[in-house]
PDB file of C-alpha atoms in Angstrom:
ATOM      1  CA  UNK A  18     -11.133  -8.508  23.694  1.00 70.00           C
ATOM      2  CA  UNK A  19      -8.133  -7.850  25.885  1.00 77.00           C
ATOM      3  CA  UNK A  20      -5.922 -10.410  24.117  1.00 76.00           C
ATOM      4  CA  UNK A  21      -6.586  -8.720  20.776  1.00 76.00           C
ATOM      5  CA  UNK A  22      -5.719  -5.301  22.211  1.00 78.00           C
ATOM      6  CA  UNK A  23      -2.445  -6.632  23.641  1.00 79.00           C
ATOM      7  CA  UNK A  24      -1.514  -8.143  20.266  1.00 80.00           C
ATOM      8  CA  UNK A  25      -2.395  -4.821  18.654  1.00 81.00           C
ATOM      9  CA  UNK A  26       0.068  -2.961  20.879  1.00 82.00           C
ATOM     10  CA  UNK A  27       2.830  -5.373  19.851  1.00 81.00           C
ATOM     11  CA  UNK A  28       1.905  -4.870  16.194  1.00 82.00           C
ATOM     12  CA  UNK A  29       1.942  -1.077  16.580  1.00 82.00           C
ATOM     13  CA  UNK A  30       5.422  -1.274  18.064  1.00 84.00           C
ATOM     14  CA  UNK A  31       6.667  -3.483  15.213  1.00 83.00           C
ATOM     15  CA  UNK A  32       5.242  -1.085  12.630  1.00 83.00           C
ATOM     16  CA  UNK A  33       6.792   1.934  14.375  1.00 83.00           C
ATOM     17  CA  UNK A  34      10.164   0.164  14.382  1.00 84.00           C
ATOM     18  CA  UNK A  35       9.769  -0.457  10.638  1.00 82.00           C
ATOM     19  CA  UNK A  36       9.128   3.299  10.276  1.00 82.00           C
ATOM     20  CA  UNK A  37       5.575   2.799   9.024  1.00 80.00           C
ATOM     21  CA  UNK A  38       3.127   5.600   9.818  1.00 78.00           C
ATOM     22  CA  UNK A  39       0.302   4.109  11.885  1.00 78.00           C
ATOM     23  CA  UNK A  40      -2.781   5.171  13.770  1.00 77.00           C
ATOM     24  CA  UNK A  41      -4.955   3.223  16.144  1.00 79.00           C
ATOM     25  CA  UNK A  42      -8.524   3.120  17.425  1.00 77.00           C
ATOM     26  CA  UNK A  43      -8.089   0.720  20.335  1.00 72.00           C
ATOM     27  CA  UNK A  44     -10.138   2.827  22.714  1.00 74.00           C
ATOM     28  CA  UNK A  45     -13.241   2.372  20.574  1.00 74.00           C
ATOM     29  CA  UNK A  46     -15.052  -0.828  21.526  1.00 74.00           C
ATOM     30  CA  UNK A  47     -17.062  -1.351  18.344  1.00 78.00           C
ATOM     31  CA  UNK A  48     -15.228  -2.928  15.401  1.00 78.00           C
ATOM     32  CA  UNK A  49     -17.468  -0.920  13.102  1.00 85.00           C
ATOM     33  CA  UNK A  50     -16.388   2.332  14.788  1.00 83.00           C
ATOM     34  CA  UNK A  51     -12.725   1.295  14.642  1.00 81.00           C
ATOM     35  CA  UNK A  52     -12.918   0.476  10.926  1.00 81.00           C
ATOM     36  CA  UNK A  53     -14.773   3.738  10.261  1.00 85.00           C
ATOM     37  CA  UNK A  54     -12.058   5.706  12.044  1.00 84.00           C
ATOM     38  CA  UNK A  55      -9.419   3.996   9.903  1.00 81.00           C
ATOM     39  CA  UNK A  56     -11.381   4.765   6.759  1.00 83.00           C
ATOM     40  CA  UNK A  57     -11.906   8.403   7.760  1.00 86.00           C
ATOM     41  CA  UNK A  58      -8.207   8.823   8.584  1.00 85.00           C
ATOM     42  CA  UNK A  59      -7.146   8.528   4.952  1.00 83.00           C
ATOM     43  CA  UNK A  60      -5.267   5.275   5.498  1.00 82.00           C
ATOM     44  CA  UNK A  61      -4.822   2.913   2.575  1.00 82.00           C
ATOM     45  CA  UNK A  62      -4.974  -0.183   4.765  1.00 84.00           C
ATOM     46  CA  UNK A  63      -6.616  -1.235   8.007  1.00 85.00           C
ATOM     47  CA  UNK A  64      -5.239  -4.061  10.160  1.00 86.00           C
ATOM     48  CA  UNK A  65      -7.904  -5.877  12.168  1.00 85.00           C
ATOM     49  CA  UNK A  66      -7.045  -8.118  15.107  1.00 85.00           C
ATOM     50  CA  UNK A  67     -10.011  -9.802  16.757  1.00 83.00           C
ATOM     51  CA  UNK A  68     -10.087 -12.628  19.281  1.00 85.00           C
ATOM     52  CA  UNK A  69      -9.518 -15.314  16.637  1.00 90.00           C
ATOM     53  CA  UNK A  70      -6.628 -13.400  15.079  1.00 89.00           C
ATOM     54  CA  UNK A  71      -5.080 -12.844  18.509  1.00 86.00           C
ATOM     55  CA  UNK A  72      -5.144 -16.591  19.147  1.00 89.00           C
ATOM     56  CA  UNK A  73      -3.781 -17.363  15.669  1.00 93.00           C
ATOM     57  CA  UNK A  74      -1.229 -14.504  15.848  1.00 91.00           C
ATOM     58  CA  UNK A  75      -2.535 -13.072  12.581  1.00 92.00           C
ATOM     59  CA  UNK A  76      -4.150  -9.851  11.373  1.00 90.00           C
ATOM     60  CA  UNK A  77      -6.709  -9.172   8.683  1.00 91.00           C
ATOM     61  CA  UNK A  78      -5.358  -6.484   6.355  1.00 90.00           C
ATOM     62  CA  UNK A  79      -8.092  -4.663   4.450  1.00 89.00           C
ATOM     63  CA  UNK A  80      -7.638  -2.222   1.586  1.00 86.00           C
ATOM     64  CA  UNK A  81      -9.722   0.876   2.259  1.00 86.00           C
ATOM     65  CA  UNK A  82     -10.048   1.526  -1.489  1.00 87.00           C
ATOM     66  CA  UNK A  83     -11.013  -1.933  -2.787  1.00 89.00           C
ATOM     67  CA  UNK A  84     -12.266  -3.566   0.446  1.00 90.00           C
ATOM     68  CA  UNK A  85     -10.148  -6.610  -0.520  1.00 90.00           C
ATOM     69  CA  UNK A  86      -8.641  -8.300   2.490  1.00 92.00           C
ATOM     70  CA  UNK A  87      -6.081 -10.929   3.345  1.00 94.00           C
ATOM     71  CA  UNK A  88      -4.845 -12.582   6.515  1.00 96.00           C
ATOM     72  CA  UNK A  89      -1.170 -12.263   7.399  1.00 94.00           C
ATOM     73  CA  UNK A  90       0.908 -13.578  10.307  1.00 94.00           C
ATOM     74  CA  UNK A  91       1.649 -10.725  12.722  1.00 89.00           C
ATOM     75  CA  UNK A  92       5.383 -11.215  12.304  1.00 88.00           C
ATOM     76  CA  UNK A  93       5.055 -10.625   8.525  1.00 90.00           C
ATOM     77  CA  UNK A  94       2.782  -7.579   8.588  1.00 86.00           C
ATOM     78  CA  UNK A  95       5.444  -4.922   9.195  1.00 83.00           C
ATOM     79  CA  UNK A  96       7.555  -6.383   6.381  1.00 84.00           C
ATOM     80  CA  UNK A  97       4.536  -6.459   4.031  1.00 82.00           C
ATOM     81  CA  UNK A  98       3.623  -2.842   4.735  1.00 78.00           C
ATOM     82  CA  UNK A  99       7.183  -1.520   4.638  1.00 75.00           C
ATOM     83  CA  UNK A 100       7.785  -3.059   1.173  1.00 73.00           C
ATOM     84  CA  UNK A 101       5.753  -0.416  -0.582  1.00 56.00           C
ATOM     85  CA  UNK A 102       2.363  -0.889   0.987  1.00 54.00           C
ATOM     86  CA  UNK A 103       2.727   2.159   3.237  1.00 46.00           C
ATOM     87  CA  UNK A 104      -0.358   4.003   4.390  1.00 44.00           C
TER      88      UNK A 104
END
């Protein structure tokens, strides 16, 4: 939804400020298509922000390689990725 997209823009900005290379697929409406684009891009991780995550101010971080995922607060994601989890 719109709230999730707005949170995503804030997350993108935080990652850019932390000098983390990022891509986005916000213009695609289907979560499946967005995840597929992230997988096809060669990224190691995909951050997913849906309506629930937008309300909770969290993101689901999924490993493209292992499919393992965890939920992180948005304000911790840039720090997590910049500490050696770069894509």
